[in-house]
XYZ file of C-alpha atoms in Angstrom:
497
model
C -21.677 13.906 -36.997
C -25.776 14.151 -35.210
C -25.138 15.332 -31.557
C -28.514 13.728 -31.237
C -27.240 10.219 -31.836
C -24.185 9.491 -29.598
C -21.431 7.082 -29.589
C -19.241 5.629 -27.599
C -16.812 3.734 -27.796
C -17.320 -0.533 -27.186
C -15.586 -3.370 -25.643
C -14.096 -5.110 -28.445
C -14.863 -8.718 -28.065
C -11.109 -9.276 -28.799
C -8.382 -7.070 -29.708
C -8.256 -8.386 -32.713
C -11.942 -6.545 -32.974
C -10.194 -2.811 -32.406
C -13.072 0.199 -31.736
C -16.177 -0.623 -32.712
C -18.713 1.761 -33.242
C -22.209 1.176 -30.770
C -25.567 3.836 -29.815
C -24.643 5.518 -26.423
C -28.488 7.226 -25.296
C -27.457 5.920 -21.954
C -24.813 8.445 -21.810
C -27.456 12.027 -22.558
C -27.976 12.160 -19.687
C -24.228 11.931 -17.970
C -23.434 14.447 -20.694
C -26.420 17.169 -20.395
C -25.600 16.540 -16.651
C -21.993 17.692 -17.305
C -22.817 19.935 -19.059
C -24.930 22.569 -17.316
C -21.672 22.406 -14.886
C -19.881 26.151 -14.541
C -17.893 26.634 -17.267
C -14.049 25.839 -16.680
C -11.297 27.314 -18.708
C -10.987 25.573 -22.156
C -8.048 22.709 -21.666
C -5.572 22.737 -24.158
C -2.655 19.910 -25.274
C -0.353 18.292 -26.912
C -0.315 14.305 -28.641
C 2.383 11.906 -29.139
C 1.706 8.746 -31.150
C 3.132 5.573 -31.624
C 2.719 3.612 -35.488
C 4.551 0.759 -37.168
C 6.657 3.404 -38.488
C 6.990 6.357 -36.682
C 7.972 6.432 -33.115
C 7.269 9.155 -30.297
C 5.954 11.514 -32.646
C 4.803 15.004 -31.802
C 1.134 15.518 -33.990
C 0.747 19.008 -34.966
C -2.967 18.831 -36.250
C -6.609 16.820 -34.631
C -7.591 16.269 -38.616
C -7.381 13.819 -41.003
C -9.654 10.875 -42.566
C -11.171 8.618 -40.508
C -14.091 6.849 -38.822
C -16.429 8.673 -35.869
C -16.472 8.040 -32.473
C -17.163 9.370 -29.393
C -15.554 8.893 -25.723
C -16.794 10.906 -22.344
C -14.487 11.261 -19.684
C -14.842 13.110 -16.264
C -12.471 13.574 -13.740
C -14.924 14.217 -10.447
C -14.702 12.096 -6.991
C -17.084 9.241 -8.780
C -15.333 8.389 -11.372
C -11.501 8.135 -9.716
C -10.280 4.918 -9.060
C -6.966 3.092 -7.496
C -4.715 5.561 -7.671
C -0.957 5.431 -9.394
C 2.180 4.242 -7.694
C 4.393 4.224 -10.962
C 5.639 1.677 -13.670
C 8.485 0.113 -13.833
C 10.995 -3.504 -15.498
C 12.854 -5.688 -13.842
C 17.063 -5.263 -13.258
C 18.450 -9.710 -14.636
C 21.192 -10.512 -14.704
C 20.676 -10.895 -18.886
C 20.426 -7.665 -19.157
C 23.479 -5.535 -17.327
C 25.314 -8.307 -19.573
C 23.754 -7.703 -23.507
C 23.490 -3.302 -22.359
C 27.963 -3.867 -21.122
C 28.153 -4.426 -25.260
C 27.765 -1.358 -25.968
C 30.123 1.921 -25.618
C 29.475 3.260 -22.857
C 28.562 6.559 -24.097
C 25.503 4.407 -25.715
C 24.822 2.674 -22.533
C 24.691 5.745 -20.421
C 22.352 7.118 -22.962
C 19.891 3.743 -22.853
C 19.736 3.732 -18.973
C 18.849 7.819 -19.091
C 16.764 7.652 -21.103
C 14.269 4.652 -18.674
C 15.058 6.313 -15.443
C 15.416 10.271 -15.382
C 12.906 11.170 -13.153
C 11.715 14.433 -17.104
C 12.988 12.815 -19.539
C 12.195 9.149 -20.967
C 10.181 6.297 -19.344
C 10.432 7.670 -15.708
C 10.536 4.133 -14.928
C 10.017 4.402 -11.112
C 9.644 0.796 -9.746
C 11.420 -1.804 -10.463
C 11.076 -5.202 -9.270
C 14.759 -7.420 -8.659
C 15.291 -11.229 -8.161
C 16.827 -12.548 -5.190
C 19.768 -15.099 -6.319
C 19.340 -16.428 -9.698
C 16.084 -16.765 -11.700
C 15.862 -17.162 -15.242
C 17.270 -14.198 -17.003
C 20.552 -14.473 -14.736
C 23.435 -15.803 -16.362
C 23.651 -19.403 -15.085
C 22.503 -20.401 -11.274
C 23.528 -19.169 -8.403
C 22.540 -18.218 -4.805
C 23.537 -16.313 -1.912
C 24.987 -19.056 0.297
C 25.137 -23.592 -1.538
C 26.483 -24.729 1.760
C 24.957 -26.579 3.287
C 23.956 -26.888 6.504
C 24.638 -23.257 7.380
C 21.733 -22.266 9.158
C 23.608 -19.471 11.014
C 24.433 -17.502 6.946
C 28.191 -17.885 7.551
C 28.728 -17.809 4.420
C 26.397 -15.499 3.044
C 27.602 -13.495 -0.019
C 25.920 -11.039 -2.196
C 29.642 -11.196 -5.438
C 28.263 -11.938 -7.782
C 25.800 -9.565 -8.093
C 28.611 -7.033 -8.007
C 29.422 -8.576 -11.099
C 25.747 -7.725 -12.628
C 22.774 -6.487 -10.427
C 23.931 -3.939 -8.589
C 26.286 -2.038 -10.915
C 22.728 -2.044 -13.197
C 20.972 -0.824 -9.961
C 23.115 1.875 -9.611
C 23.356 2.610 -13.332
C 19.693 3.514 -12.784
C 19.105 4.563 -9.293
C 22.330 7.388 -10.111
C 19.507 9.098 -12.758
C 16.424 7.897 -10.459
C 17.037 7.996 -6.515
C 14.016 7.655 -5.653
C 13.838 4.879 -7.347
C 11.880 2.237 -5.637
C 13.083 -1.543 -5.395
C 10.904 -4.833 -4.731
C 12.867 -8.551 -4.576
C 11.146 -12.226 -5.208
C 13.091 -15.573 -5.355
C 13.039 -17.932 -7.554
C 14.573 -19.973 -5.613
C 15.912 -20.731 -2.190
C 19.455 -22.198 -2.285
C 19.495 -25.979 -3.200
C 20.095 -27.287 -0.168
C 17.208 -26.226 1.381
C 14.680 -27.887 -1.396
C 13.363 -31.326 -1.386
C 14.768 -32.867 -4.534
C 17.965 -30.503 -3.444
C 18.119 -29.217 -6.262
C 17.928 -25.419 -8.297
C 14.942 -26.272 -10.194
C 11.604 -28.099 -10.654
C 11.825 -29.902 -14.074
C 14.335 -31.644 -15.488
C 15.831 -30.300 -18.760
C 16.969 -33.449 -20.535
C 17.832 -35.003 -23.615
C 14.615 -33.725 -25.159
C 16.300 -29.703 -24.823
C 19.628 -28.722 -26.934
C 22.276 -29.690 -24.295
C 23.140 -26.311 -23.617
C 19.607 -25.986 -22.183
C 19.445 -29.696 -19.881
C 19.490 -28.957 -15.704
C 20.706 -32.138 -14.584
C 17.990 -32.582 -12.871
C 15.848 -37.051 -12.898
C 12.614 -37.139 -13.307
C 12.087 -38.770 -10.325
C 13.479 -35.217 -8.113
C 10.602 -33.066 -10.467
C 8.717 -31.063 -8.295
C 4.479 -30.330 -8.200
C 1.691 -27.759 -8.269
C 0.750 -28.194 -5.044
C 3.227 -29.544 -3.090
C 5.903 -28.303 -0.964
C 9.849 -28.360 -2.300
C 11.684 -25.403 -0.064
C 11.698 -28.120 3.860
C 9.277 -27.253 6.354
C 11.031 -28.195 8.718
C 10.793 -25.291 11.341
C 15.232 -24.474 11.306
C 15.000 -24.054 7.523
C 12.548 -21.230 7.849
C 14.032 -19.159 10.280
C 16.878 -19.733 8.410
C 14.946 -18.769 5.339
C 14.002 -15.854 6.154
C 17.288 -14.802 8.087
C 18.602 -15.229 4.439
C 16.039 -12.140 3.549
C 17.794 -10.434 5.966
C 20.872 -10.482 5.044
C 19.853 -10.449 1.206
C 18.189 -6.687 3.072
C 20.973 -5.723 4.876
C 23.846 -6.297 1.958
C 21.956 -4.306 -0.317
C 21.390 -1.358 1.675
C 25.244 -1.444 2.553
C 25.569 -0.996 -1.084
C 23.430 1.897 -0.997
C 20.445 -0.148 -2.036
C 16.649 0.487 -0.072
C 14.337 -2.326 -0.684
C 10.930 -1.018 0.247
C 9.402 -4.615 -0.041
C 9.582 -9.160 -1.329
C 6.957 -11.465 -1.551
C 8.178 -14.663 -1.247
C 8.144 -17.339 -3.658
C 8.026 -16.222 -7.802
C 4.927 -18.525 -9.214
C 5.053 -20.505 -6.371
C 2.806 -23.049 -8.523
C 4.611 -23.701 -11.267
C 8.049 -26.553 -11.948
C 10.560 -24.804 -14.500
C 13.268 -26.120 -16.057
C 15.256 -22.843 -14.512
C 14.824 -21.670 -10.795
C 11.753 -22.273 -9.681
C 10.613 -23.610 -6.192
C 6.361 -25.121 -5.200
C 5.255 -24.128 -2.253
C 1.643 -24.396 -1.004
C 0.435 -21.333 0.177
C -1.021 -22.441 3.129
C 2.778 -23.240 3.559
C 3.846 -19.985 2.465
C 0.962 -18.553 4.728
C 2.766 -20.237 7.665
C 6.228 -18.988 6.564
C 5.179 -15.362 5.983
C 3.397 -15.734 9.402
C 6.311 -16.955 11.807
C 9.226 -16.301 10.212
C 9.803 -14.164 6.886
C 7.194 -11.272 8.542
C 8.724 -10.916 11.856
C 12.597 -10.699 9.926
C 10.763 -8.131 7.616
C 8.610 -6.066 10.092
C 12.867 -5.677 11.761
C 14.463 -4.041 8.963
C 11.277 -1.474 7.746
C 10.665 -4.369 5.023
C 7.094 -4.466 3.194
C 6.244 -8.883 2.355
C 4.162 -8.039 -0.476
C 1.592 -12.078 -1.030
C 3.471 -14.051 -4.557
C 3.426 -14.169 -7.536
C 0.540 -15.250 -8.586
C 0.471 -17.053 -11.695
C -2.480 -19.397 -11.311
C -6.423 -18.039 -11.811
C -7.382 -19.151 -8.596
C -8.271 -16.495 -5.764
C -8.637 -19.243 -3.122
C -5.089 -18.844 -2.865
C -4.628 -15.806 -2.316
C -7.437 -15.964 0.811
C -5.591 -18.748 2.092
C -2.094 -15.838 2.857
C -4.549 -13.326 3.245
C -7.174 -14.801 5.768
C -4.662 -16.362 7.949
C -4.102 -14.823 11.075
C -0.778 -14.611 11.013
C 0.201 -13.696 7.549
C -2.880 -11.399 7.589
C -1.148 -8.369 9.440
C 2.249 -8.976 7.496
C 0.460 -8.869 3.869
C 0.827 -5.350 2.551
C -0.278 -5.753 -1.438
C -0.841 -8.980 -3.749
C 1.301 -9.237 -6.919
C -0.340 -10.871 -10.260
C 1.158 -12.260 -13.980
C 1.170 -14.547 -15.942
C -2.812 -16.716 -15.668
C -2.895 -15.014 -12.013
C -4.571 -12.202 -14.076
C -8.151 -14.016 -14.108
C -7.383 -14.312 -10.207
C -7.173 -9.830 -9.866
C -10.818 -8.643 -10.241
C -12.025 -10.941 -7.432
C -9.281 -10.044 -5.214
C -10.061 -6.850 -5.959
C -13.701 -6.836 -5.220
C -12.908 -9.213 -1.683
C -9.798 -6.964 -1.062
C -11.184 -3.642 -2.061
C -7.634 -1.671 -0.282
C -5.246 -4.199 -1.213
C -1.859 -2.658 -3.156
C -2.076 -4.925 -5.893
C 0.642 -5.202 -8.680
C 1.472 -6.461 -12.484
C 5.066 -8.082 -11.379
C 5.450 -9.454 -15.323
C 4.449 -8.768 -17.674
C 4.161 -11.961 -20.149
C 7.247 -12.104 -21.921
C 6.900 -12.725 -26.372
C 8.961 -15.078 -28.388
C 11.836 -12.495 -28.904
C 10.326 -11.149 -31.639
C 9.408 -7.848 -30.263
C 6.481 -7.441 -32.778
C 3.801 -4.598 -33.662
C 0.757 -7.762 -32.815
C 3.522 -8.468 -29.230
C 2.741 -5.147 -27.736
C -1.017 -4.463 -29.311
C -0.771 -7.872 -26.988
C 1.020 -5.784 -24.242
C -1.336 -3.256 -24.631
C -4.553 -5.561 -23.543
C -2.065 -6.695 -20.546
C -2.090 -3.017 -19.418
C -6.014 -1.812 -20.445
C -7.033 -5.734 -18.292
C -4.322 -4.598 -14.965
C -4.527 -1.122 -14.090
C -9.299 -1.620 -14.954
C -8.661 -4.171 -12.221
C -7.191 -2.122 -9.943
C -3.684 -3.030 -10.044
C -1.218 0.294 -8.603
C 2.163 -0.991 -9.884
C 3.089 -2.236 -13.408
C 5.635 -4.110 -14.246
C 7.600 -5.172 -17.461
C 9.693 -7.858 -17.228
C 12.962 -7.750 -19.729
C 14.812 -4.459 -19.485
C 17.238 -5.341 -22.011
C 18.208 -8.693 -23.794
C 20.714 -9.351 -27.187
C 19.011 -10.104 -30.589
C 16.405 -12.657 -29.792
C 16.639 -12.709 -26.678
C 17.390 -16.118 -25.025
C 17.116 -17.098 -22.015
C 20.411 -19.300 -19.922
C 17.605 -21.638 -20.690
C 16.736 -21.113 -23.946
C 13.495 -19.620 -23.760
C 13.350 -16.887 -25.750
C 11.516 -13.978 -24.605
C 10.939 -9.714 -25.612
C 12.914 -6.683 -23.907
C 12.343 -2.716 -23.811
C 15.965 -2.007 -25.432
C 17.593 -5.238 -27.858
C 21.178 -5.252 -28.132
C 23.113 -6.189 -31.536
C 25.472 -8.442 -30.467
C 27.950 -7.917 -33.817
C 27.486 -4.004 -34.069
C 27.417 -2.935 -30.506
C 24.256 -1.072 -31.537
C 20.916 -1.072 -29.273
C 17.228 -0.761 -30.185
C 13.849 0.181 -27.848
C 10.679 -1.952 -29.277
C 7.520 -1.046 -29.279
C 6.736 -2.525 -26.249
C 8.821 -0.012 -24.285
C 7.321 3.229 -26.837
C 3.578 1.352 -24.986
C 5.030 1.378 -21.747
C 6.842 5.024 -22.381
C 3.348 6.586 -23.452
C 1.892 5.854 -20.174
C 4.785 5.721 -17.549
C 6.710 9.425 -18.820
C 2.828 11.029 -18.405
C 1.928 9.336 -15.527
C 2.697 10.446 -12.818
C 3.300 9.134 -8.930
C -0.274 9.947 -7.321
C -1.558 9.950 -9.939
C -6.290 8.160 -10.183
C -7.267 6.057 -12.534
C -10.303 7.686 -14.541
C -13.755 5.571 -15.117
C -14.433 5.381 -18.427
C -17.886 5.406 -19.238
C -18.530 1.928 -21.461
C -15.495 0.465 -20.480
C -13.991 0.431 -23.824
C -10.817 -1.846 -24.292
C -8.956 1.151 -26.756
C -8.427 2.882 -23.494
C -7.751 4.362 -20.759
C -7.604 7.235 -18.504
C -5.848 9.169 -15.787
C -6.095 12.322 -13.802
C -2.085 13.341 -12.011
C -2.210 15.548 -8.940
C -1.576 17.996 -10.863
C -4.570 18.737 -12.246
C -3.438 17.725 -15.716
C -5.603 14.671 -17.805
C -3.883 11.552 -19.209
C -5.699 10.112 -22.275
C -3.847 6.913 -23.785
C -5.430 5.034 -26.706
C -4.684 2.310 -29.588
C -6.087 1.865 -32.512
C -5.692 -2.059 -33.841
C -7.528 -1.619 -36.720
C -5.345 -0.479 -39.868
C -9.056 2.642 -39.573
C -7.871 6.626 -38.921
C -10.288 6.965 -35.972
C -11.724 10.931 -35.350
C -12.248 11.116 -31.555
C -14.082 13.726 -30.822
C -13.845 13.760 -26.420
C -16.387 15.093 -24.052
C -14.264 16.366 -21.300
C -16.004 16.787 -18.663
C -18.222 20.185 -20.087
C -15.619 20.651 -22.550
C -16.239 19.577 -26.034
C -12.813 18.495 -28.284
C -11.917 16.493 -31.617
C -9.451 14.737 -31.554
C -7.660 12.320 -34.762
C -5.840 8.936 -34.102
C -3.673 7.008 -37.474
C -4.515 4.341 -38.662
C -2.663 1.545 -36.224
C -1.261 3.886 -32.995
C -0.268 4.544 -29.701
C -1.614 7.777 -28.116
C -1.529 9.732 -25.561
C -3.273 13.586 -25.475
C -2.570 15.006 -22.145
C -5.116 18.057 -21.169
C -3.796 20.945 -19.260
C -5.433 21.015 -15.756
């Protein structure tokens, strides 16, 4: 390639366009200054790739036919963005029941692959529900005794069958596993409709997925389904305290909570609408002080709307703001993260639930997952959590929603497989260390992300989606390297310090 005509990877208008080529003369000045810097020893690198046919393959060479692209990568402080705390997923009941179909040896191998701190995916920051969620065996809460404001009947006995052994199995391999939690619904007697759901699943649903909620008792976005009387709010804060203490008694610490999953969404499964103003009141007067007593952080979320004003209501509240240590986003909430990051540059941001797919776990679903990861990480996220860890083939929830997962279990054969989305996550989580910095890439390519680890290694992750192999000329600080990406591939290069 003519050195007088540099090319750079640029952001395509959508994922179907994949890599694109564009004159990048703007890089000449940057590269000229970089090349004048003092020379250091040549970095060596390793390369692992995944394609639809091969998973997690150690590349043997960096040559082959392919279209040329150029990428410039700098590790100096001016190019460093947020620090990464870790990657993870959510402990759901159906994750454990699916893994329980396997032999003890196979189940242990899966858990080890997911959570071992030096092998496999190295997941380190995970989520769990407070009570039932949509991937529970059925509805339950920790106290379904109406009027028990003192929480005398509080119990986590249900979790001793599923979530607690699931989390303990993970902590066996990752004792430093960080865990945060959020409810999908308060106890049903604390809600205005007296039901765990917020939307009716009646005769238009298969009988096994119905929830028995009459249409006239449905909730709606912009309303409060949690009863807002002080005695209920005080009791609900105590409910959180009992949860934290009960799990601590099991040897499972929780570092943070969020008050409500998707507080704008009325769903046929466990759900509860809140207004942002009421969440601010609950956090500022009840939940925040209760969690401070327990040494547990409170984060705002989960945000599933592209409406930064909802975040502002909580983060600007004189009572609630002092307790908020982070904000979590999922689904359409991704549309609010850029503005939130701009307004609150010092605030910890989380991607709290990756969009769940359709249960088919296809390569196309993995490509969509890449663009989600790219969007969130490019806009300030320091914690990225996938959703379902494991599901049976088809991924059907208790309420009839088919979703993807990292692991798929065949219930008849008692076998398992890792999905494309698992390998995508592993391409990040295996190599990116806690405390790594995202590196801003010139041109903001949609097909690449890079990180500087605390030990000085550099991680470059690229995806190819057009079916055309690529030969990448990489300028890493003052050094030039040649890399090769196969057609339709996920790639991770790790450059030594």
